[in-house]
Coordinates of C-alpha atoms in Angstrom, one line a residue:
M1 CA -37.6 151.9 5.3
T2 CA -34.1 153.0 4.3
T3 CA -33.3 154.8 1.1
A4 CA -30.6 153.5 -1.2
P5 CA -27.6 155.8 -1.6
P6 CA -27.2 157.5 -4.9
T7 CA -25.3 155.5 -7.5
P8 CA -21.9 156.9 -8.5
K9 CA -21.7 158.6 -11.9
M10 CA -19.3 156.0 -13.2
Q11 CA -21.7 153.2 -12.6
R12 CA -24.5 155.1 -14.4
S13 CA -22.5 155.2 -17.7
R14 CA -22.6 152.0 -19.7
L15 CA -19.7 153.1 -21.9
V16 CA -17.5 153.8 -18.9
R17 CA -18.4 150.5 -17.3
L18 CA -17.7 148.6 -20.6
I19 CA -14.3 150.3 -20.9
V20 CA -13.5 149.4 -17.3
A21 CA -14.7 145.8 -17.9
L22 CA -12.5 145.4 -21.0
L23 CA -9.5 147.0 -19.2
V24 CA -9.9 144.5 -16.4
T25 CA -10.7 141.3 -18.3
I26 CA -8.4 141.5 -21.3
P27 CA -5.1 141.8 -19.5
L28 CA -6.2 139.2 -17.0
V29 CA -7.2 136.8 -19.7
L30 CA -4.0 137.4 -21.8
A31 CA -1.8 137.0 -18.7
A32 CA -3.5 133.7 -17.7
V33 CA -3.3 132.3 -21.3
Y34 CA 0.3 133.4 -21.6
M35 CA 1.0 131.7 -18.3
W36 CA -0.6 128.5 -19.4
V37 CA 1.2 128.6 -22.7
L38 CA 4.4 128.5 -20.7
W39 CA 3.2 125.4 -18.8
D40 CA 5.6 122.5 -19.4
P41 CA 3.6 119.2 -19.7
T42 CA 6.5 117.1 -21.0
K43 CA 6.8 115.2 -17.7
K44 CA 3.4 113.6 -18.3
V45 CA 3.2 113.2 -22.0
D46 CA 3.6 109.4 -21.5
Q47 CA -0.1 109.5 -20.4
M48 CA -1.3 111.1 -23.7
P49 CA -3.3 108.4 -25.6
V50 CA -1.9 108.1 -29.1
A51 CA -3.1 105.5 -31.7
I52 CA -0.6 103.4 -33.7
V53 CA -1.9 101.8 -36.9
N54 CA 0.3 99.2 -38.5
S55 CA -0.8 98.8 -42.1
D56 CA 2.5 97.2 -43.1
A57 CA 2.0 94.2 -45.4
G58 CA 5.6 92.8 -44.7
Y59 CA 8.2 91.9 -47.3
V60 CA 10.3 88.8 -48.2
K61 CA 14.0 89.7 -48.6
D62 CA 16.5 87.0 -49.6
G63 CA 13.9 84.3 -48.6
E64 CA 13.5 85.8 -45.1
P65 CA 10.3 87.6 -44.0
L66 CA 10.7 91.2 -43.0
E67 CA 8.1 92.7 -40.6
A68 CA 9.6 96.2 -40.0
G69 CA 6.2 97.8 -39.3
A70 CA 5.5 95.4 -36.5
Q71 CA 8.9 96.0 -35.0
V72 CA 8.6 99.7 -35.1
A73 CA 5.1 99.6 -33.6
K74 CA 6.4 97.3 -30.8
N75 CA 9.4 99.7 -30.2
L76 CA 7.0 102.6 -29.9
V77 CA 4.8 100.9 -27.4
D78 CA 7.7 99.6 -25.4
S79 CA 9.3 103.1 -25.3
K80 CA 6.4 104.4 -23.3
S81 CA 7.3 107.9 -24.6
L82 CA 3.6 108.5 -25.1
G83 CA 0.5 106.5 -24.2
F84 CA 0.7 104.5 -27.4
K85 CA -2.0 102.0 -28.2
L86 CA -1.8 99.6 -31.2
T87 CA -5.2 99.6 -32.9
D88 CA -6.8 99.3 -36.3
K89 CA -7.3 102.2 -38.8
N90 CA -11.0 102.7 -38.2
D91 CA -10.8 102.8 -34.4
A92 CA -7.7 105.2 -34.6
Y93 CA -9.3 107.8 -36.9
Y94 CA -12.7 107.6 -35.2
G95 CA -10.9 108.1 -31.9
L96 CA -9.1 111.1 -33.3
K97 CA -12.4 112.6 -34.3
T98 CA -14.0 112.0 -30.9
G99 CA -11.0 113.3 -29.0
H100 CA -10.2 109.8 -27.5
Y101 CA -6.7 109.9 -29.2
Y102 CA -4.7 113.1 -29.5
F103 CA -3.1 112.0 -32.7
V104 CA -2.6 108.9 -35.0
I105 CA 0.7 107.4 -36.2
E106 CA 0.1 105.2 -39.3
I107 CA 2.7 102.9 -40.7
P108 CA 2.0 102.5 -44.4
E109 CA 1.5 99.2 -46.3
N110 CA 4.8 99.3 -48.2
F111 CA 6.9 100.2 -45.1
S112 CA 8.9 96.9 -45.0
E113 CA 9.2 96.7 -48.8
T114 CA 10.7 100.3 -48.9
L115 CA 13.1 99.5 -46.1
G116 CA 14.0 96.1 -47.6
T117 CA 14.8 97.5 -51.0
I118 CA 16.4 100.8 -50.0
A119 CA 19.9 99.3 -50.5
T120 CA 19.1 98.2 -54.1
A121 CA 16.7 100.8 -55.4
A122 CA 16.6 104.6 -55.4
Q123 CA 13.5 105.2 -53.2
A124 CA 12.3 107.9 -50.8
P125 CA 12.6 107.1 -47.1
A126 CA 9.8 105.0 -45.5
L127 CA 7.2 107.5 -44.4
M128 CA 5.1 107.2 -41.3
T129 CA 2.0 109.5 -41.3
V130 CA 1.3 111.5 -38.1
T131 CA -2.3 113.0 -38.2
F132 CA -3.4 115.8 -35.7
N133 CA -6.8 117.3 -35.2
D134 CA -6.5 120.7 -33.4
Y135 CA -10.3 120.9 -33.2
D136 CA -10.0 118.6 -30.2
T137 CA -7.0 120.0 -28.3
L138 CA -5.0 123.1 -29.2
K139 CA -1.6 122.1 -28.0
A140 CA -1.7 118.4 -28.9
S141 CA 0.0 118.9 -32.3
Q142 CA 2.8 121.0 -30.8
I143 CA 3.5 118.7 -27.9
G144 CA 3.0 115.6 -30.1
G145 CA 5.3 117.0 -32.8
S146 CA 8.1 117.7 -30.2
A147 CA 7.6 114.2 -28.7
M148 CA 7.8 112.5 -32.1
E149 CA 11.2 114.2 -32.7
K150 CA 12.4 112.8 -29.4
I151 CA 11.1 109.2 -30.0
Q152 CA 12.7 109.0 -33.4
Q153 CA 15.3 106.7 -32.0
S154 CA 12.6 104.2 -31.0
V155 CA 11.4 104.3 -34.6
L156 CA 14.9 103.6 -36.0
K157 CA 15.7 100.9 -33.5
G158 CA 15.5 97.5 -35.2
V159 CA 15.4 98.8 -38.8
A160 CA 18.9 100.2 -39.0
A161 CA 20.4 96.7 -39.6
T162 CA 17.7 96.0 -42.2
T163 CA 18.0 99.3 -44.2
V164 CA 21.3 101.0 -43.8
G165 CA 22.9 97.7 -42.9
G166 CA 21.7 96.3 -46.2
L167 CA 23.0 99.4 -47.9
V168 CA 26.4 98.9 -46.3
D169 CA 26.3 95.2 -47.3
G170 CA 25.3 96.2 -50.8
V171 CA 28.3 98.6 -51.1
Q172 CA 30.6 96.0 -49.6
T173 CA 29.3 93.5 -52.2
L174 CA 29.8 96.1 -54.9
G175 CA 33.4 96.6 -53.8
D176 CA 34.0 92.9 -53.7
G177 CA 32.4 92.6 -57.1
L178 CA 34.5 95.4 -58.5
R179 CA 37.6 93.7 -57.2
T180 CA 36.6 90.4 -58.6
A181 CA 35.6 92.1 -61.9
A182 CA 39.0 93.8 -62.0
D183 CA 40.8 90.4 -61.6
G184 CA 38.5 89.0 -64.3
S185 CA 39.1 92.0 -66.6
V186 CA 42.9 91.4 -66.3
Q187 CA 42.3 87.8 -67.4
L188 CA 40.0 89.0 -70.1
S189 CA 42.6 91.4 -71.3
D190 CA 45.2 88.6 -71.5
G191 CA 42.7 86.4 -73.3
T192 CA 41.7 89.1 -75.9
K193 CA 45.4 89.7 -76.5
T194 CA 45.9 86.0 -77.2
L195 CA 42.8 86.1 -79.3
S196 CA 44.2 89.0 -81.3
E197 CA 47.5 87.2 -81.8
G198 CA 45.7 84.0 -82.8
T199 CA 43.4 85.7 -85.3
Q200 CA 46.5 87.4 -86.8
T201 CA 48.1 83.9 -87.2
L202 CA 44.8 82.7 -88.7
V203 CA 44.8 85.5 -91.2
D204 CA 48.4 84.9 -92.1
G205 CA 47.7 81.1 -92.6
I206 CA 44.5 81.7 -94.6
T207 CA 45.8 84.4 -96.9
G208 CA 49.4 83.2 -97.1
E209 CA 49.0 79.5 -97.4
L210 CA 45.4 78.2 -97.5
Q211 CA 44.2 80.6 -100.1
P212 CA 47.1 80.1 -102.6
G213 CA 47.0 76.3 -102.1
V214 CA 43.3 76.2 -102.7
G215 CA 43.9 78.3 -105.9
T216 CA 46.6 75.8 -107.1
A217 CA 44.3 72.9 -106.2
R218 CA 41.5 74.6 -108.2
E219 CA 43.8 74.9 -111.2
G220 CA 45.0 71.3 -110.8
G221 CA 41.4 70.1 -110.4
A222 CA 40.5 71.7 -113.7
K223 CA 43.5 70.0 -115.4
L224 CA 42.6 66.7 -113.8
A225 CA 39.0 67.0 -115.1
D226 CA 40.4 67.7 -118.6
G227 CA 42.8 64.8 -118.4
A228 CA 40.2 62.4 -117.0
G229 CA 37.9 63.4 -119.8
T230 CA 40.6 62.8 -122.3
L231 CA 41.5 59.4 -120.7
S232 CA 37.9 58.4 -120.6
A233 CA 37.5 59.2 -124.3
G234 CA 40.7 57.3 -125.1
L235 CA 39.5 54.3 -123.2
V236 CA 36.3 54.4 -125.2
T237 CA 38.3 54.6 -128.4
L238 CA 40.5 51.7 -127.1
Q239 CA 37.4 49.7 -126.5
G240 CA 36.1 50.3 -130.0
G241 CA 39.5 49.4 -131.5
T242 CA 39.6 46.3 -129.3
D243 CA 36.2 45.3 -130.7
K244 CA 37.5 45.7 -134.2
L245 CA 40.7 43.8 -133.3
G246 CA 38.7 41.1 -131.7
D247 CA 36.6 40.7 -134.9
G248 CA 39.8 40.4 -136.9
A249 CA 41.4 38.0 -134.4
T250 CA 38.2 35.9 -134.6
Q251 CA 38.4 35.8 -138.4
V252 CA 42.1 34.9 -138.2
A253 CA 41.4 32.1 -135.7
D254 CA 38.5 30.8 -137.8
G255 CA 40.7 30.9 -141.0
I256 CA 43.5 29.1 -139.2
E257 CA 41.2 26.5 -137.9
K258 CA 39.6 26.1 -141.4
L259 CA 43.1 25.8 -142.9
T260 CA 44.3 23.3 -140.4
G261 CA 41.0 21.5 -140.5
Q262 CA 41.6 20.4 -144.1
I263 CA 44.9 18.8 -143.2
P264 CA 44.9 15.8 -140.9
L265 CA 47.7 17.1 -138.8
A266 CA 47.6 14.3 -136.3
E267 CA 48.0 11.6 -138.9
V268 CA 50.7 13.7 -140.7
E269 CA 52.5 14.1 -137.4
K270 CA 52.3 10.4 -136.8
L271 CA 53.6 9.5 -140.2
L272 CA 56.4 12.1 -139.9
K273 CA 57.4 10.6 -136.6
Q274 CA 57.6 7.1 -138.2
A275 CA 59.5 8.5 -141.1
Q276 CA 61.9 10.3 -138.7
A277 CA 62.4 7.1 -136.9
A278 CA 63.3 5.5 -140.2
L279 CA 65.4 8.4 -141.3
P280 CA 66.9 9.8 -138.2
N281 CA 69.2 12.2 -140.0
S282 CA 66.7 13.7 -142.4
S283 CA 66.7 17.5 -141.9
Q284 CA 63.6 17.9 -144.0
L285 CA 61.5 15.8 -141.7
S286 CA 62.6 17.9 -138.7
T287 CA 61.6 21.1 -140.5
V288 CA 58.2 19.6 -141.4
M289 CA 57.7 18.5 -137.8
T290 CA 58.5 22.0 -136.6
L291 CA 56.1 23.5 -139.1
I292 CA 53.3 21.2 -137.9
D293 CA 54.0 22.1 -134.3
G294 CA 53.9 25.8 -135.2
L295 CA 50.5 25.3 -137.0
Q296 CA 49.0 23.7 -134.0
A297 CA 50.4 26.5 -131.7
L298 CA 49.1 29.1 -134.1
K299 CA 45.7 27.5 -134.1
A300 CA 45.5 27.5 -130.3
G301 CA 47.0 31.0 -129.9
S302 CA 44.9 32.7 -132.5
R303 CA 41.8 31.3 -130.8
Q304 CA 43.1 32.5 -127.4
I305 CA 43.7 36.0 -128.7
A306 CA 40.3 36.1 -130.3
T307 CA 38.7 35.1 -127.0
E308 CA 40.7 37.6 -124.9
L309 CA 39.6 40.4 -127.3
T310 CA 35.9 39.5 -127.5
D311 CA 34.8 37.6 -124.4
P312 CA 33.7 39.9 -121.6
N313 CA 34.6 37.2 -119.1
A314 CA 38.1 37.1 -120.4
Q315 CA 40.7 38.8 -118.4
Y316 CA 41.7 41.3 -121.0
R317 CA 38.3 42.1 -122.3
G318 CA 36.7 42.2 -118.8
G319 CA 39.6 44.5 -117.6
L320 CA 39.2 46.8 -120.6
N321 CA 35.5 47.1 -120.0
K322 CA 36.1 48.0 -116.3
L323 CA 38.7 50.4 -117.3
V324 CA 36.3 52.2 -119.7
D325 CA 33.7 52.4 -116.9
G326 CA 36.3 53.6 -114.4
G327 CA 37.5 56.2 -116.9
A328 CA 34.0 57.5 -117.3
Q329 CA 33.5 57.7 -113.5
L330 CA 36.9 59.3 -113.1
S331 CA 36.0 61.9 -115.7
S332 CA 32.7 62.7 -113.9
G333 CA 34.4 62.8 -110.5
A334 CA 37.1 65.0 -111.7
S335 CA 34.6 67.4 -113.1
E336 CA 32.8 67.4 -109.8
L337 CA 36.1 67.8 -108.0
S338 CA 37.0 70.7 -110.2
A339 CA 33.6 72.4 -109.6
G340 CA 34.0 71.8 -105.9
L341 CA 37.5 73.3 -105.8
V342 CA 36.1 76.4 -107.6
K343 CA 33.5 76.8 -104.8
I344 CA 36.2 76.1 -102.2
D345 CA 38.4 78.7 -103.7
A346 CA 35.5 81.2 -103.6
G347 CA 34.7 80.2 -100.0
V348 CA 38.3 80.5 -98.9
A349 CA 38.3 84.0 -100.3
K350 CA 35.3 84.9 -98.1
V351 CA 37.0 83.2 -95.2
A352 CA 40.1 85.2 -95.7
D353 CA 38.0 88.4 -95.8
G354 CA 36.2 87.4 -92.6
A355 CA 39.4 86.4 -90.9
V356 CA 40.8 89.9 -91.7
R357 CA 37.7 91.5 -90.2
L358 CA 37.9 89.1 -87.2
N359 CA 41.4 90.2 -86.7
E360 CA 40.4 93.8 -86.8
G361 CA 37.6 93.2 -84.3
A362 CA 39.9 91.2 -82.0
K363 CA 42.3 94.1 -82.0
Q364 CA 39.5 96.5 -81.0
L365 CA 38.3 94.0 -78.4
D366 CA 41.8 93.8 -77.1
A367 CA 42.0 97.6 -76.9
G368 CA 38.5 97.8 -75.1
A369 CA 39.4 95.0 -72.7
G370 CA 42.6 96.9 -71.8
K371 CA 40.6 100.0 -71.0
L372 CA 38.1 98.0 -69.1
S373 CA 40.8 96.3 -67.1
T374 CA 42.5 99.7 -66.4
G375 CA 39.1 101.3 -65.3
L376 CA 38.0 98.4 -63.1
V377 CA 41.4 98.2 -61.4
A378 CA 41.2 101.9 -60.7
G379 CA 37.6 101.6 -59.6
S380 CA 38.3 98.7 -57.3
E381 CA 41.0 100.6 -55.7
K382 CA 38.6 103.4 -54.9
A383 CA 35.7 101.1 -53.9
P384 CA 35.2 101.2 -50.1
D385 CA 36.0 98.2 -47.9
F386 CA 33.8 98.3 -44.8
G387 CA 35.5 95.3 -43.2
D388 CA 33.8 92.4 -41.6
Q389 CA 30.1 92.0 -40.7
D390 CA 30.4 93.6 -37.2
A391 CA 32.2 96.6 -38.6
R392 CA 29.6 97.1 -41.3
V393 CA 26.7 96.9 -38.7
S394 CA 28.4 99.5 -36.6
L395 CA 28.9 101.8 -39.5
A396 CA 25.4 101.3 -40.7
Q397 CA 24.0 102.7 -37.4
L398 CA 25.9 105.9 -38.0
I399 CA 24.5 106.6 -41.5
S400 CA 21.4 108.7 -42.2
T401 CA 17.9 107.9 -41.1
P402 CA 15.9 105.6 -43.5
V403 CA 12.6 106.5 -41.9
A404 CA 10.8 109.8 -42.0
K405 CA 7.4 111.1 -40.9
Q406 CA 4.8 113.0 -42.8
T407 CA 2.6 115.3 -40.7
V408 CA -1.1 115.7 -41.6
H409 CA -3.4 118.3 -39.9
V410 CA -7.1 117.8 -40.1
A411 CA -7.4 121.4 -38.8
Q412 CA -4.2 123.1 -37.8
A413 CA -4.4 125.7 -35.1
Q414 CA -1.0 127.3 -35.5
F415 CA -0.4 130.3 -37.7
Q416 CA -4.1 131.4 -37.7
G417 CA -5.3 127.9 -38.8
P418 CA -8.9 126.8 -38.6
G419 CA -8.2 124.5 -35.6
G420 CA -8.3 127.5 -33.3
A421 CA -12.0 128.1 -34.0
V422 CA -13.1 125.8 -31.1
T423 CA -10.9 127.5 -28.6
I424 CA -12.0 131.0 -29.8
L425 CA -15.7 130.1 -29.5
I426 CA -15.3 128.5 -26.1
I427 CA -13.5 131.6 -24.7
A428 CA -16.1 133.9 -26.4
T429 CA -19.1 132.1 -25.0
T430 CA -17.6 132.5 -21.5
L431 CA -15.8 135.8 -21.6
I432 CA -18.4 137.8 -23.5
P433 CA -21.2 137.2 -20.9
I434 CA -18.7 138.3 -18.1
V435 CA -17.9 141.5 -20.0
V436 CA -21.6 142.2 -20.6
F437 CA -22.4 141.7 -16.9
M438 CA -19.6 143.9 -16.0
S439 CA -20.9 146.6 -18.4
F440 CA -24.1 146.8 -16.4
R441 CA -24.4 149.0 -13.3
G442 CA -23.3 147.1 -10.2
H443 CA -25.6 146.4 -7.3
R444 CA -25.0 144.5 -4.1
F445 CA -27.5 142.1 -2.8
V446 CA -25.7 140.7 0.2
T447 CA -26.0 143.7 2.5
D448 CA -28.8 145.4 4.2
D449 CA -28.2 149.0 3.1
E450 CA -29.5 148.6 -0.5
S451 CA -32.9 147.5 -1.8
P452 CA -33.0 144.3 -3.9
R453 CA -34.2 144.1 -7.4
S454 CA -37.5 142.6 -8.2
L455 CA -37.8 139.2 -10.0
R456 CA -39.0 141.1 -13.0
T457 CA -35.9 143.3 -13.1
V458 CA -33.6 140.3 -12.6
A459 CA -35.3 138.4 -15.4
R460 CA -35.2 141.5 -17.6
R461 CA -31.5 141.9 -16.9
G462 CA -30.9 138.2 -17.7
L463 CA -32.7 138.5 -21.0
A464 CA -30.8 141.7 -21.9
V465 CA -27.4 140.1 -21.0
S466 CA -28.4 137.0 -23.0
A467 CA -29.3 138.9 -26.1
I468 CA -26.2 141.1 -26.0
S469 CA -24.0 138.1 -25.3
L470 CA -25.5 136.1 -28.2
A471 CA -24.9 139.0 -30.5
G472 CA -21.3 139.3 -29.2
V473 CA -20.6 135.6 -29.7
L474 CA -22.1 135.9 -33.2
V475 CA -19.8 138.8 -34.0
A476 CA -16.8 136.9 -32.5
G477 CA -17.7 133.8 -34.5
I478 CA -17.9 135.7 -37.8
G479 CA -14.7 137.5 -37.0
A480 CA -13.0 134.1 -36.3
W481 CA -14.3 132.7 -39.6
L482 CA -12.9 135.8 -41.4
W483 CA -9.6 135.9 -39.5
L484 CA -8.7 132.2 -39.6
D485 CA -7.0 131.0 -42.9
P486 CA -8.4 128.8 -44.3
A487 CA -11.8 129.3 -42.7
P488 CA -13.0 126.5 -40.5
N489 CA -15.1 123.8 -42.2
P490 CA -17.1 122.0 -39.6
V491 CA -19.1 118.9 -40.6
H492 CA -22.3 120.4 -39.2
L493 CA -22.3 124.2 -39.1
W494 CA -25.8 124.3 -37.7
Q495 CA -24.7 122.2 -34.7
V496 CA -21.8 124.7 -34.1
I497 CA -24.3 127.5 -34.0
L498 CA -26.7 125.7 -31.6
I499 CA -23.9 124.7 -29.3
S500 CA -22.5 128.3 -29.3
A501 CA -26.0 129.6 -28.4
A502 CA -26.6 127.1 -25.7
A503 CA -23.1 127.5 -24.2
T504 CA -23.7 131.3 -24.1
L505 CA -27.0 131.0 -22.4
M506 CA -25.6 128.5 -19.9
N507 CA -22.7 130.8 -19.1
V508 CA -25.1 133.8 -18.7
A509 CA -27.2 131.8 -16.3
L510 CA -24.2 130.5 -14.3
I511 CA -22.4 133.9 -14.2
S512 CA -25.6 135.6 -13.1
I513 CA -25.6 133.5 -10.0
L514 CA -22.2 134.8 -9.1
F515 CA -23.1 138.4 -9.8
T516 CA -26.4 138.0 -7.9
L517 CA -24.8 136.4 -4.8
F518 CA -21.6 138.5 -4.7
G519 CA -22.3 141.7 -6.5
Y520 CA -20.3 143.6 -9.1
I521 CA -16.7 143.3 -7.9
V522 CA -16.7 139.9 -6.3
G523 CA -18.9 138.5 -9.0
A524 CA -16.7 139.8 -11.8
L525 CA -13.5 138.5 -10.1
S526 CA -15.0 135.1 -9.2
S527 CA -16.4 134.8 -12.8
L528 CA -13.0 135.5 -14.3
A529 CA -11.3 133.1 -11.9
W530 CA -13.8 130.4 -12.7
M531 CA -13.2 130.9 -16.4
M532 CA -9.4 130.7 -16.0
L533 CA -9.7 127.5 -14.0
Q534 CA -11.9 126.0 -16.7
L535 CA -9.5 127.0 -19.4
F536 CA -6.7 125.1 -17.7
S537 CA -8.8 122.0 -17.0
Y538 CA -11.3 121.6 -19.8
G539 CA -8.9 119.8 -22.1
G540 CA -9.2 122.0 -25.2
I541 CA -5.9 123.8 -24.7
W542 CA -3.8 121.4 -22.7
M543 CA -4.1 117.7 -22.7
I544 CA -6.0 116.8 -19.5
Q545 CA -3.6 114.0 -18.7
T546 CA -0.7 116.5 -18.5
V547 CA -2.1 119.1 -16.1
P548 CA -1.9 118.8 -12.3
A549 CA -4.2 116.5 -10.5
P550 CA -6.6 119.2 -9.0
F551 CA -7.3 120.4 -12.5
Q552 CA -7.9 116.9 -13.7
W553 CA -10.6 116.5 -11.0
L554 CA -12.1 119.9 -12.1
H555 CA -12.2 118.6 -15.7
W556 CA -15.1 116.3 -14.9
I557 CA -17.3 119.1 -13.4
S558 CA -16.3 121.9 -15.7
P559 CA -19.2 123.2 -17.9
M560 CA -16.5 124.2 -20.5
T561 CA -15.7 120.5 -20.8
L562 CA -19.2 119.8 -21.8
V563 CA -19.1 122.7 -24.4
R564 CA -15.9 121.2 -25.8
H565 CA -17.6 117.8 -26.3
G566 CA -20.4 119.5 -28.2
Y567 CA -18.0 121.3 -30.5
I568 CA -16.0 118.1 -31.1
A569 CA -19.3 116.4 -32.2
A570 CA -20.3 119.4 -34.4
F571 CA -16.9 120.1 -36.0
N572 CA -15.9 116.4 -36.5
G573 CA -19.3 114.9 -37.3
V574 CA -19.3 112.3 -34.4
P575 CA -22.0 111.4 -32.0
G576 CA -22.6 113.5 -28.8
F577 CA -24.3 116.6 -30.1
A578 CA -27.8 116.0 -28.9
P579 CA -26.9 115.0 -25.3
T580 CA -24.5 117.9 -25.0
L581 CA -27.1 120.4 -26.3
V582 CA -29.7 119.1 -23.8
S583 CA -27.2 119.2 -20.9
L584 CA -26.3 122.8 -21.7
L585 CA -29.9 123.9 -21.9
L586 CA -30.6 122.1 -18.6
L587 CA -27.7 123.9 -17.0
A588 CA -29.0 127.2 -18.4
V589 CA -32.4 126.5 -17.0
A590 CA -30.9 125.4 -13.6
G591 CA -28.7 128.5 -13.5
A592 CA -31.6 130.8 -14.3
G593 CA -33.7 129.1 -11.6
A594 CA -30.8 129.5 -9.1
T595 CA -30.5 133.2 -10.0
L596 CA -34.2 133.8 -9.5
A597 CA -34.1 131.8 -6.2
A598 CA -31.2 134.0 -5.0
A599 CA -33.0 137.1 -6.0
R600 CA -36.1 136.0 -4.1
Y601 CA -33.9 135.2 -1.1
Q602 CA -32.4 138.6 -1.2
R603 CA -35.8 140.2 -1.3
K604 CA -36.9 138.3 1.7
R605 CA -33.7 139.1 3.6
Y606 CA -34.1 142.8 2.8
A607 CA -37.7 142.8 3.8
D608 CA -36.9 141.1 7.1
A609 CA -34.1 143.6 7.8
V610 CA -36.4 146.6 7.1
S611 CA -39.5 145.4 8.8
P612 CA -39.1 142.3 10.8
E613 CA -42.9 142.0 11.3
A614 CA -43.8 142.6 7.6
D615 CA -44.9 139.9 5.3
P616 CA -42.0 138.8 3.1
R617 CA -44.4 138.7 0.2
D618 CA -45.2 142.4 0.8
E619 CA -45.4 144.2 -2.6
Q620 CA -44.6 147.6 -1.0
V621 CA -40.9 147.0 -1.3
P622 CA -39.6 149.9 -3.3
E623 CA -38.4 149.2 -6.8
P624 CA -34.7 149.8 -7.5
T625 CA -33.4 152.2 -10.1
P626 CA -33.6 150.6 -13.6
V627 CA -30.5 148.9 -14.9

């Protein structure tokens, strides 16, 4: 049986081995990470799945429906700048939590309304919300943010004519309106000037002619009322005198009839006619005949006079009665006319005062219209004229962007944000076991000049590495929670702890296989190389769709991919925790079994090399130096 050579002093010192392990691993990890940070995935960002949520309710503008949100969503999908998928809000944000979508673009409900009214109302630009979740993938927000800046033209396509075009049309309409208003203001100024002149003429006519004439009429009305009253009283007096005169005339007529009734005038007249015939030259008979004729005429005339003076149906008496009634009505009407003329005189005085004020207001209106005309003419000259419709559309496309984006981070990784917690934990659960293994004394199991360790020793080393690695991951996790600002806030912290523990144990088991099969140096280098390959392919730093094809294939068999899924479930509160935890534990058990199998194989190989005829299960194989 051969004796194992003495172990170098450096390998016997744990502190020295730890320092060497750190000096080897840290620069290598930093160099690899730095190299991967410089990786340019922009040529394949069109394969990144990104959700588009169109919540736009549309808008009716000038009787025409406006669907700007649908147009923007279509333009984004057609641009193929990213792997856009139009979906509903629930699917989009659930996919963001599960890692199915790298980010979500949401078009708000009032998108079309904001764009449709931007030319007529002072509003902020139409905002689209872009939501990232760095718990899922570290670089998605950076690459997505850069990509969004480049696809801004796709967002603006189709809305420029609606928004800025409407603004240009509005300004053009304003200019046309100013010019029309300027023309109208000139006409208004001319009209107010004519109004001012007319009101001045009205004032002159009212105060110079109407008001004095109404005053004279008022005075004449008063005199007319007085005269009519006097006339009416005189007519009444005349009527009374006529009554008395009629009574006297009646008495005279009665007396004459009584007088003539006592003389048979007809017989006397007959006798006188006979006597005149007998005495044709008798002058006395002629005189008597004349006297008789006069008596008859007096009788008839006196009766006629009495009738005219007393009979209401007679022409004179009836006319006198009507004249008395008309005089009374004239007196009453004249009084009313006089009272009305007094009121008219007072009203004309008020009209004259109002006309004066109207004239003053018309002068002020004329002055204001003149200033308005001057201002509108000057403003219309300064108002822009954008030309015809084609010219305005071309100009509208050159004016500022009416659509902006608002970025929301569920957990930002940049600037020591909480989103970096997942990447820190994944690196810690892999790198810390490697460092711990490298801190132990190296031992080669693949040659025949060293004795293998027993299964007990291998198991004891595995337990020791597991315990130290778990403690190291715990310290790294606490340090990350203290260093990141704000601190990470996973939905299920207990799930984070269990996934971290299971991932650490799994990595201890898998790394122990490499150290068992290949020894200290080859095991350390192969472990580090395996970790670097996983970092580039597991999808937590770079989007898996953007890395070279070989790394995409490696993504599906990488244990780190499985750990990432577990952290996504724990941090975002989505399904997947239980199957991931079971899978990690099964891998840990399988790795531990493979390590023990490798150790048993090395023991058999060593026993066969030392004593070909010895029983492989011989317990006389010397125990190695403790770890």
